Amino acid sequence: MTAEHTAISGWYLVLRLAGPLQSWGGHSQFNRRDTQAEPTKSGIIGLLAAAQGRRRHDPIEDLLGLSFGVRTDQPGSMLRDYHTVSDLRGRPLLSATVNAKRTQKTTSPPKLTHVTRRFYLQDAVFVAAVNGPRELLESLRDALYGPAFPLFLGRRACPPTQPLLLSPSDDNPQTLWPGTSLLDVLRQVPWQAGEAHRRDRDGHRRTTLPVTIDDPSGDDIRADVPVTFDPHHRDFTSRRIRQEWVVLDDDTSSTREDDHDPFALLGGDR
Amino acid sequence: MTSKIYVDLHVIQSVPPSCLNRDDAGSPKQAVYGGARRARVSSQAWKRATRLAFRDELAIPQNKLGVRTTRISSLLADRLRERTKIDAEAAGRLSTALLHDLKISEGKNAGETAYLLFFGWAQLDAIVDLVAGQVDELVALAADALAKTVADLPVRETLAVGHPIDVALFGRMVADLSTLNVEAAAQVAHAISTHPAEIEFDYFTAVDDQPRPDREDVGASMIGTVEFTSATLYRYATVGMHQLRANLGGDDDAAVQALGAFIRAFAKSMPTGHQNTFAHRTIPSLVSAAVRQDQPVNLVSAFERPVRSQSGLVAESTVQLARELTKASKRWGATPALVATEYDRPDGSSPDTAEQLREAFGSPLGLDAVIRTVETDVRTRLREIAPR
């Protein structure tokens, strides 16, 4: 790469976000914990901050300057998880009504479990590109190779699978991606979908994937930029984004002999 | 030199027809992975089973464990009364005054906090220690004077140190007072089956032992269905030893002991859903512990392509897990510092397979030996990295 090229282009950190479950909460309050259909900026900044060992009340201003784009390689589907809370002593939970002394009554007939609903994305794969000053990206990359806290995809019970970091070079897994824009980089990264998802699309030589990228003049808004993760002052602001598509040549589409599975034709095991 | 130590746990465990963890419709929990529907057991279900195993199976004494309750105030009052023989009313007053400094929102019921607080029994005793010598003087004071006197006592600080192992492992979040937060050292993933799993319905009838004599036999007096599945599960957890040690006040020995207890309790515990219907308690077929100084590595990707096997799901799952572990080392450079594994070599496996397994997991050890090996290794490594 020439010095001139380096000067006009930027460097990008590229993450592969995959695992059985992920959950990227937008507005999660009370008993319903939602997930968005793709990773949020706050989720990715949280993941980077956790890798560096920042605590929740530590400043994150330098990370807020990063620009961010995400590509949906395999959209997955929504999973609603039924989650209950009960009193370890086996006592009935309290009801919403009060008695004459204004103390809360226990539920009658006794109710022993309280329900919350948690939403996850199951079987999804995303590629996220992050742009910023090169030294910062390098320090983030090093942190991701040796994270201070275990990393997770939006919720602690959702550890990522490997490889979390993608590299343009097989020889040196630690290199950043060169590129002229977030979109340019998201066009370069090979399709990361799993085998089953690819098989569904066999025969197609090209694939079209949706991307969402930071763009100050974009016409859409996402309210997922953290101001701070301090639990006392948790707050979000918004960013402008643009939604596009990238078309990839699927040079990896499987030509390999699969195990003989006659039921696959019938969509068995789905 | 890196300052992190993670211990990854990989477990393969078969469960017979069972319904360990069900949703609101009574179906066993599920998830799709690699395009195939799997049986799932949520992380919170297995974390609770692990916590109960600390108490019931490992018989860890109460003063080393935590309690999760809204009743910290009345528990503290009870402890005060036991130790100092003051009456209930005085103990209640003193307990309220001592905890006032925490500024934790009160619940709707008098003496209860608005949410469950997770703290150690030993921490309660340490608060009692703060006042045990001067209880009589304190209870004689008027409300204002009492509040002023106890305000100087380090109650908050007492709850911020000396955490029991379950708080240190699973963390604590106190909305009102972030200095009491404890960042969890353990991360537990949802368990999923390594293979496509079907949900089945068990149709049952129940016959009345004492039917009404004036009626003809009507057959069943009750009919219903119970949903169940059977699965070979992949279970994963990781423990950040540097975090665990920090949570335990920088004590290497306490951190290593907590790790040993966690491995044993995680391996041997089982959620109890529909336990009496299915008697599903099994023991794992494989427990592998990997000590890492780079990053935790979740190997569930071994089963992204679901296992389909003629020769047994456990055998094939074990081989796929071994391949993924080797691949993580070779392709991503994520080589564990140490691997210790309890497993059976699958019956009739070829010498090649046996070699593959040995390369990934080492020679098979018993669970006790796995725990001892990991404890010894981690103790040495902890000495080499300075506490933060």
XYZ file of C-alpha atoms in Angstrom:
658
model
C 0.000 0.000 0.000
C 1.386 3.373 -0.981
C 1.813 6.193 1.441
C -0.513 8.264 -0.656
C -3.265 5.700 -0.437
C -2.839 5.496 3.324
C -3.144 9.227 3.559
C -6.441 9.528 1.741
C -8.057 6.426 3.165
C -8.952 5.610 6.703
C -8.611 2.524 8.857
C -11.459 0.417 10.102
C -11.988 -2.120 12.841
C -14.328 -4.893 11.697
C -16.273 -7.066 14.133
C -18.256 -10.204 13.415
C -21.216 -10.416 15.815
C -22.519 -13.970 15.870
C -23.827 -16.449 18.418
C -26.986 -18.395 19.128
C -28.534 -15.389 20.895
C -27.994 -11.643 20.875
C -30.099 -8.828 22.284
C -29.646 -5.171 21.440
C -31.983 -3.276 23.721
C -33.350 0.062 22.672
C -35.977 1.088 25.135
C -35.892 -1.505 27.813
C -37.957 -0.623 30.776
C -40.052 -2.420 33.317
C -40.930 -5.984 32.487
C -40.359 -5.971 28.779
C -36.789 -6.075 27.528
C -36.780 -5.552 23.805
C -34.192 -6.095 21.146
C -33.679 -4.122 17.972
C -33.256 -5.944 14.673
C -29.552 -5.029 14.494
C -26.766 -4.060 16.900
C -27.102 -0.609 18.455
C -24.323 1.923 18.672
C -24.604 1.912 22.453
C -24.226 -1.868 22.454
C -21.052 -1.741 20.377
C -19.557 1.131 22.369
C -20.391 -0.793 25.536
C -18.629 -3.872 24.162
C -15.508 -1.866 23.233
C -15.492 -0.106 26.608
C -15.850 -3.428 28.437
C -12.943 -4.870 26.458
C -10.783 -1.977 27.644
C -11.869 -2.510 31.221
C -13.741 0.733 31.600
C -16.247 0.765 34.410
C -19.752 2.053 33.959
C -19.010 5.484 35.386
C -15.741 5.935 33.441
C -15.759 8.561 30.670
C -16.473 7.338 27.141
C -16.244 10.605 25.192
C -13.407 9.332 22.990
C -15.522 6.339 21.963
C -18.543 8.491 21.139
C -16.547 10.068 18.312
C -16.246 6.730 16.504
C -18.402 6.325 13.443
C -20.177 3.073 13.014
C -21.816 0.968 10.341
C -23.475 -2.405 10.563
C -24.305 -4.995 7.920
C -26.934 -7.698 8.396
C -25.368 -10.876 7.023
C -27.985 -13.200 8.461
C -31.041 -11.514 9.963
C -32.019 -14.286 12.373
C -35.429 -14.220 13.983
C -37.039 -12.931 17.135
C -37.143 -15.116 20.224
C -39.392 -14.247 23.122
C -38.028 -15.600 26.362
C -40.385 -16.107 29.256
C -38.549 -15.206 32.450
C -39.930 -15.454 35.936
C -38.950 -13.925 39.244
C -39.986 -15.391 42.564
C -39.265 -14.943 46.234
C -36.515 -17.317 47.344
C -38.377 -17.851 50.627
C -41.372 -19.155 48.723
C -43.650 -16.342 49.918
C -46.487 -14.923 47.847
C -45.667 -11.791 45.902
C -47.225 -8.451 46.819
C -50.316 -7.152 45.079
C -50.976 -3.648 43.787
C -53.679 -2.973 46.366
C -53.247 -1.630 49.886
C -55.245 -2.278 53.042
C -56.702 0.301 55.436
C -53.281 0.868 57.021
C -51.919 1.606 53.572
C -49.600 -1.349 53.595
C -49.463 -3.546 50.565
C -51.470 -6.744 50.600
C -50.062 -10.022 49.438
C -51.709 -11.439 46.375
C -54.804 -13.493 47.039
C -55.076 -16.147 45.783
C -51.324 -16.165 46.323
C -49.245 -15.348 43.284
C -45.757 -16.752 43.525
C -44.155 -15.696 40.278
C -43.624 -12.429 38.527
C -43.160 -12.492 34.786
C -40.767 -10.511 32.636
C -40.357 -10.900 28.903
C -36.968 -10.757 27.283
C -36.520 -10.608 23.564
C -33.530 -12.010 21.725
C -32.401 -12.300 18.146
C -31.653 -15.943 17.487
C -29.313 -17.271 14.823
C -28.269 -13.848 13.538
C -24.907 -12.707 12.143
C -23.808 -9.085 11.753
C -20.688 -7.325 10.605
C -19.909 -4.013 12.293
C -17.312 -1.542 11.021
C -15.889 1.162 13.264
C -13.881 4.165 12.121
C -11.834 6.611 14.159
C -8.244 7.677 14.880
C -5.865 4.847 14.039
C -4.188 4.663 17.479
C -7.575 4.409 19.155
C -8.669 1.630 16.773
C -5.426 -0.234 17.424
C -5.834 0.011 21.151
C -9.424 -1.216 20.823
C -8.295 -4.122 18.655
C -5.692 -5.122 21.241
C -8.302 -4.859 23.969
C -10.659 -7.126 22.022
C -7.896 -9.766 21.829
C -7.493 -9.652 25.596
C -10.659 -8.163 27.050
C -10.755 -7.028 30.668
C -14.367 -8.138 31.072
C -16.010 -11.078 29.302
C -17.678 -9.659 26.195
C -21.295 -10.123 25.246
C -23.711 -9.371 22.440
C -26.009 -6.906 24.159
C -26.810 -9.036 27.183
C -24.483 -10.864 29.515
C -25.905 -14.314 28.780
C -25.045 -13.906 25.076
C -21.317 -14.511 24.629
C -20.033 -14.077 21.061
C -18.566 -16.928 19.068
C -15.129 -16.667 17.506
C -13.726 -15.068 15.454
C -15.015 -11.795 16.856
C -12.490 -9.728 14.940
C -12.179 -9.997 11.182
C -8.996 -9.234 9.347
C -8.339 -8.491 5.673
C -5.285 -10.731 5.771
C -5.106 -14.411 6.661
C -1.414 -14.043 7.444
C -1.779 -11.296 9.972
C -4.992 -11.558 11.942
C -4.292 -8.273 13.685
C -4.464 -5.876 10.753
C -7.069 -3.159 10.411
C -9.089 -2.760 7.223
C -8.108 0.015 4.835
C -10.969 1.806 3.120
C -12.420 5.054 1.910
C -15.703 4.889 3.836
C -17.790 2.673 6.080
C -19.753 1.583 3.045
C -16.579 0.782 1.129
C -15.346 -1.463 3.945
C -18.711 -3.169 4.361
C -18.508 -4.014 0.652
C -15.081 -5.609 1.092
C -15.830 -7.951 3.988
C -16.863 -11.432 2.767
C -20.327 -12.701 3.583
C -20.346 -14.176 7.110
C -23.627 -16.086 7.080
C -23.688 -19.641 8.419
C -23.846 -22.774 6.329
C -27.589 -23.380 6.679
C -28.445 -19.828 5.712
C -26.188 -20.038 2.660
C -27.670 -23.362 1.635
C -31.104 -21.751 1.534
C -29.738 -19.394 -1.053
C -27.706 -21.859 -3.069
C -27.565 -21.063 -6.733
C -27.402 -17.325 -6.175
C -24.024 -15.964 -7.118
C -24.623 -12.591 -5.549
C -26.197 -11.584 -2.319
C -27.661 -8.252 -1.266
C -27.305 -7.234 2.353
C -28.813 -4.288 4.219
C -26.463 -1.834 5.931
C -27.054 1.006 8.374
C -24.310 3.611 8.625
C -23.675 6.819 10.537
C -24.238 9.785 8.253
C -24.655 13.374 9.537
C -26.847 14.154 6.534
C -28.777 10.867 6.664
C -32.550 11.077 6.713
C -33.196 8.576 9.492
C -32.580 8.854 13.226
C -31.577 6.291 15.853
C -31.741 7.210 19.534
C -28.999 4.792 20.621
C -25.941 6.897 21.365
C -25.026 6.666 25.045
C -24.134 9.833 26.905
C -22.704 7.763 29.748
C -23.189 4.234 31.083
C -23.229 5.536 34.661
C -26.322 3.878 36.129
C -27.218 7.142 37.883
C -27.239 9.246 34.764
C -27.993 6.723 32.087
C -29.068 8.665 29.080
C -29.117 8.437 25.320
C -28.922 10.900 22.516
C -29.594 10.365 18.848
C -27.570 10.043 15.663
C -28.407 10.410 12.008
C -28.086 7.339 9.863
C -28.502 6.224 6.306
C -29.774 2.840 5.194
C -28.447 1.184 2.083
C -27.708 -2.140 0.492
C -24.430 -3.686 -0.477
C -24.148 -6.363 -3.144
C -21.534 -9.051 -2.567
C -20.302 -11.703 -4.917
C -20.729 -14.881 -2.978
C -17.486 -16.570 -3.886
C -17.762 -18.897 -0.927
C -21.098 -20.446 -1.825
C -20.761 -24.028 -0.841
C -19.685 -26.525 -3.430
C -18.595 -28.985 -0.808
C -20.260 -32.408 -0.539
C -22.655 -32.374 2.381
C -23.485 -35.413 4.444
C -26.262 -37.222 2.691
C -29.449 -35.852 4.223
C -32.526 -36.597 2.127
C -34.793 -34.754 4.565
C -32.998 -31.452 4.010
C -34.926 -31.218 0.740
C -38.136 -31.231 2.724
C -36.862 -28.570 5.075
C -36.451 -31.102 7.870
C -35.118 -29.945 11.232
C -36.083 -26.349 10.657
C 2.459 -9.513 29.993
C -1.270 -9.842 30.056
C -3.076 -9.221 33.290
C -6.106 -11.377 32.601
C -6.949 -14.936 33.486
C -10.128 -16.536 32.237
C -11.326 -20.040 32.955
C -13.702 -21.318 30.270
C -15.938 -24.260 31.097
C -17.388 -26.464 28.381
C -19.886 -29.136 29.357
C -21.615 -31.748 27.232
C -24.525 -33.341 28.995
C -27.379 -35.519 27.811
C -30.772 -35.240 29.385
C -33.543 -37.801 28.844
C -37.129 -36.766 28.119
C -37.531 -33.761 30.408
C -38.733 -30.196 30.698
C -35.989 -28.476 32.704
C -36.941 -24.940 31.819
C -40.269 -24.049 30.266
C -41.978 -21.022 28.810
C -45.412 -19.588 29.605
C -47.127 -22.162 27.408
C -45.406 -25.011 29.248
C -43.136 -25.869 26.312
C -39.461 -26.547 26.930
C -37.519 -23.411 25.940
C -36.103 -23.460 22.438
C -33.919 -21.469 20.078
C -32.949 -21.675 16.432
C -29.235 -21.948 15.695
C -27.608 -22.797 12.410
C -31.078 -22.959 10.901
C -32.148 -25.827 13.176
C -34.460 -25.717 16.170
C -32.699 -26.606 19.432
C -33.666 -27.282 22.995
C -32.548 -24.421 25.277
C -32.072 -23.910 29.008
C -31.749 -20.270 29.986
C -28.655 -18.989 31.743
C -30.622 -17.707 34.708
C -32.167 -21.127 35.301
C -28.749 -22.751 35.485
C -27.226 -19.943 37.571
C -29.909 -20.403 40.204
C -29.341 -24.181 40.182
C -25.612 -23.486 40.638
C -26.277 -21.145 43.550
C -28.479 -23.723 45.245
C -25.813 -26.394 44.680
C -23.334 -24.261 46.659
C -25.638 -24.662 49.623
C -27.118 -28.113 49.150
C -24.498 -30.232 47.412
C -21.235 -28.563 48.295
C -22.526 -27.789 51.800
C -20.711 -24.480 51.831
C -21.480 -22.942 55.232
C -24.016 -20.130 55.299
C -21.524 -17.521 56.451
C -19.583 -17.946 53.211
C -22.656 -17.506 51.049
C -24.990 -14.724 50.156
C -28.695 -14.213 50.509
C -30.935 -12.418 48.087
C -33.769 -10.730 49.905
C -35.721 -7.540 50.496
C -35.463 -8.142 54.231
C -31.933 -6.998 55.042
C -33.255 -4.795 57.838
C -35.144 -7.489 59.706
C -32.336 -10.013 59.189
C -29.919 -7.492 60.705
C -32.317 -6.911 63.613
C -32.489 -10.681 64.227
C -28.688 -10.914 64.251
C -28.472 -7.961 66.680
C -30.914 -9.612 69.047
C -29.115 -12.944 68.961
C -25.796 -11.332 69.759
C -26.793 -8.701 72.311
C -30.109 -9.822 73.839
C -31.780 -6.458 73.293
C -35.540 -6.489 72.685
C -37.168 -6.639 69.277
C -38.253 -3.033 69.169
C -34.787 -1.697 70.071
C -33.145 -4.058 67.559
C -35.514 -2.831 64.849
C -34.730 0.820 65.622
C -30.994 0.193 65.659
C -31.092 -1.822 62.455
C -33.061 0.878 60.626
C -30.646 3.553 61.838
C -27.609 1.533 60.736
C -28.979 0.940 57.244
C -30.253 4.484 56.794
C -26.854 5.468 55.407
C -27.378 3.149 52.421
C -30.275 5.273 51.185
C -31.838 2.232 49.588
C -35.431 2.866 48.537
C -37.905 1.372 50.931
C -40.408 -1.189 49.765
C -44.141 -0.922 50.242
C -43.926 -3.110 53.329
C -42.350 -1.622 56.424
C -38.782 -2.810 56.901
C -38.400 -4.123 53.363
C -36.279 -2.707 50.595
C -37.856 -1.993 47.244
C -35.833 -4.688 45.494
C -33.930 -7.830 46.269
C -30.499 -7.058 47.696
C -27.776 -9.697 47.378
C -25.290 -9.678 50.255
C -23.318 -12.004 52.480
C -24.326 -13.402 55.842
C -20.775 -12.651 57.004
C -21.268 -9.015 55.986
C -24.314 -8.788 58.262
C -22.233 -10.142 61.139
C -19.554 -7.568 60.364
C -22.160 -4.804 60.708
C -23.221 -6.254 64.036
C -19.531 -6.222 65.059
C -19.474 -2.463 64.492
C -21.968 -1.845 67.292
C -21.873 -4.980 69.433
C -19.783 -3.332 72.158
C -21.993 -0.276 72.604
C -25.525 -1.486 71.991
C -26.871 -0.444 75.370
C -25.661 3.124 75.011
C -26.984 3.345 71.467
C -30.499 2.116 72.183
C -30.760 4.587 75.068
C -30.296 7.508 72.671
C -33.155 9.533 71.187
C -33.825 9.127 67.484
C -31.805 12.153 66.335
C -28.809 11.391 68.514
C -28.861 7.753 67.436
C -28.929 8.706 63.768
C -26.008 11.076 64.272
C -23.912 8.558 66.194
C -24.328 5.662 63.776
C -23.898 7.902 60.729
C -20.135 7.765 61.304
C -19.983 3.976 61.267
C -18.620 2.372 58.092
C -21.764 0.398 57.218
C -21.488 1.037 53.507
C -17.835 0.109 53.496
C -18.657 -3.115 55.308
C -21.112 -4.121 52.598
C -18.603 -3.191 49.900
C -15.960 -5.656 51.117
C -15.929 -9.287 52.170
C -18.388 -10.450 49.529
C -19.570 -14.043 49.677
C -18.559 -16.176 46.709
C -21.962 -16.157 45.020
C -22.093 -12.349 45.003
C -18.504 -12.256 43.723
C -19.330 -14.695 40.916
C -22.755 -13.522 39.819
C -22.504 -9.831 40.610
C -24.851 -7.353 42.196
C -26.596 -4.275 40.945
C -27.853 -1.713 43.460
C -29.728 1.031 41.659
C -29.572 3.483 44.556
C -25.932 3.181 45.489
C -23.476 2.323 42.765
C -20.586 1.934 45.221
C -22.306 -1.288 46.299
C -22.356 -2.688 42.752
C -20.297 -5.785 42.132
C -19.399 -6.586 38.538
C -20.083 -10.282 37.921
C -16.946 -12.381 37.420
C -18.824 -15.282 35.818
C -20.644 -15.241 32.519
C -23.022 -18.109 31.777
C -24.493 -18.731 28.323
C -27.859 -20.272 27.573
C -27.389 -24.012 27.130
C -28.515 -25.316 23.732
C -28.723 -28.773 22.225
C -25.935 -29.738 19.869
C -28.526 -31.224 17.493
C -32.010 -30.462 16.164
C -34.495 -31.214 18.930
C -38.171 -32.042 18.721
C -40.768 -31.081 21.274
C -43.028 -34.010 22.090
C -46.329 -34.175 23.930
C -46.911 -36.732 26.622
C -50.633 -37.427 26.699
C -51.645 -38.636 30.111
C -54.794 -39.854 31.798
C -55.465 -40.124 35.501
C -57.908 -42.635 36.887
C -60.013 -42.014 39.980
C -59.136 -44.607 42.621
C -62.546 -44.173 44.264
C -65.057 -43.701 41.457
C -68.692 -42.999 42.320
C -70.411 -46.376 42.710
C -73.640 -45.147 41.115
C -71.979 -44.402 37.809
C -70.639 -46.637 35.167
C -66.920 -46.628 34.730
C -66.209 -43.405 32.850
C -62.563 -44.202 32.266
C -60.176 -41.367 32.949
C -61.181 -38.633 35.382
C -58.558 -36.299 34.054
C -56.618 -35.980 30.851
C -53.828 -33.616 29.848
C -50.490 -33.245 28.169
C -46.993 -32.423 29.339
C -44.491 -31.177 26.793
C -40.967 -32.494 26.872
C -37.824 -32.883 24.865
C -34.609 -34.803 25.202
C -31.292 -33.283 24.331
C -27.540 -33.433 24.425
C -26.734 -29.962 25.686
C -23.670 -27.802 25.211
C -23.207 -25.608 28.283
C -20.663 -22.806 28.492
C -19.503 -20.462 31.224
C -16.421 -18.362 31.762
C -14.947 -16.887 34.940
C -12.704 -13.814 34.924
C -10.260 -14.702 37.704
C -8.809 -11.188 37.873
C -12.340 -9.864 38.428
C -13.201 -12.618 40.901
C -10.096 -11.856 42.944
C -10.897 -8.130 42.945
C -14.462 -8.906 44.080
C -13.047 -11.016 46.914
C -10.844 -8.244 48.260
C -7.677 -9.256 46.413
C -7.470 -12.612 48.177
C -5.876 -15.251 45.885
C -6.915 -18.176 48.079
C -10.523 -17.063 48.291
C -10.641 -16.579 44.512
C -9.202 -20.033 43.810
C -11.608 -21.668 46.273
C -14.552 -19.853 44.715
C -13.455 -21.060 41.282
C -13.265 -24.666 42.474
C -16.717 -24.392 44.026
C -18.096 -22.871 40.837
C -16.698 -25.605 38.575
C -18.096 -28.317 40.818
C -21.489 -26.661 41.313
C -21.877 -25.745 37.640
C -20.955 -29.269 36.538
C -23.185 -31.072 39.006
C -26.234 -28.839 39.263
C -29.432 -29.223 37.293
C -32.554 -27.063 37.068
C -35.482 -28.757 38.751
C -38.353 -28.069 36.301
C -40.718 -31.075 36.157
C -38.094 -33.007 38.113
C -40.566 -35.406 39.676
C -42.262 -36.122 36.360
C -39.111 -36.996 34.461
C -36.352 -37.772 36.997
C -33.987 -36.087 34.575
C -30.935 -35.632 36.787
C -27.905 -36.791 34.821
C -24.217 -36.107 35.118
C -22.175 -34.500 32.335
C -20.425 -36.640 29.734
C -17.650 -34.085 29.390
C -16.403 -31.228 31.556
C -13.516 -29.308 30.075
C -11.818 -26.366 31.755
C -9.536 -24.127 29.697
C -7.339 -21.554 31.405
C -6.703 -18.600 29.107
C -4.701 -15.435 29.340
C -6.078 -13.921 26.143
C -9.850 -14.027 25.818
C -12.797 -16.258 26.683
C -13.711 -18.577 23.803
C -17.261 -19.855 23.523
C -17.190 -23.016 21.410
C -20.899 -23.202 20.616
C -19.926 -22.561 16.994
C -18.889 -26.248 16.949
C -22.597 -26.989 16.758
C -23.691 -24.281 14.357
C -23.854 -27.176 11.938
C -26.122 -29.418 14.001
C -24.881 -32.860 14.981
C -26.635 -35.764 13.283
C -25.336 -39.063 14.413
C -25.805 -42.770 13.939
C -23.349 -43.593 16.687
C -24.570 -41.422 19.541
C -24.956 -37.697 19.990
C -22.517 -37.478 22.882
C -19.720 -39.133 20.930
C -20.210 -36.945 17.881
C -20.670 -33.774 19.973
C -17.447 -34.536 21.835
C -15.539 -34.912 18.568
C -16.988 -31.687 17.105
C -16.154 -29.783 20.271
C -12.569 -31.080 20.124
C -12.239 -29.983 16.501
C -13.534 -26.501 17.294
C -11.140 -26.113 20.218
C -8.225 -27.139 18.011
C -9.423 -24.823 15.251
C -9.634 -21.886 17.679
C -6.013 -22.511 18.650
C -4.689 -22.998 15.141
C -6.692 -20.519 13.097
C -7.339 -17.691 15.494
C -4.289 -18.098 17.670
C -6.540 -18.490 20.701
C -4.487 -21.188 22.403
C -5.421 -21.992 25.993
C -2.663 -21.910 28.581
C -3.976 -25.131 30.098
C -6.782 -27.588 29.362
C -8.035 -30.160 31.867
C -10.924 -32.405 30.921
C -13.168 -35.067 32.354
C -14.488 -37.240 29.497
C -14.935 -40.742 28.164
C -13.324 -41.710 24.948
C -16.295 -42.655 22.763
C -16.748 -46.413 22.398
C -15.317 -47.837 19.211
C -13.611 -44.594 18.259
C -10.774 -44.872 15.799
C -7.173 -44.192 16.828
C -7.401 -40.973 14.792
C -10.381 -39.768 16.782
C -8.724 -40.695 20.034
C -5.678 -38.700 19.007
C -7.857 -35.721 18.034
C -9.517 -35.778 21.423
C -6.217 -36.037 23.248
C -4.777 -33.166 21.254
C -7.711 -30.923 22.159
C -8.599 -32.020 25.690
C -5.485 -33.761 27.031
C -5.710 -37.168 28.683
C -9.016 -37.824 30.440
C -9.116 -36.886 34.124
C -11.757 -37.243 36.824
C -13.718 -34.146 37.862
C -11.744 -33.841 41.121
C -8.486 -33.955 39.194
C -9.761 -31.359 36.707
C -10.599 -28.999 39.553
C -7.279 -29.615 41.349
C -5.288 -29.093 38.162
C -7.052 -25.852 37.304
C -6.842 -24.552 40.868
C -3.088 -25.169 41.024
C -2.480 -23.557 37.654
C -4.637 -20.515 38.345
C -3.049 -19.998 41.769
C 0.381 -19.745 40.138
C -0.854 -17.397 37.439
C -2.650 -15.136 39.906
C 0.636 -14.685 41.747
C 2.207 -13.438 38.520
C -0.352 -10.757 37.783
C -0.596 -7.864 40.176
C -4.045 -7.120 41.588
C -5.586 -4.094 40.009
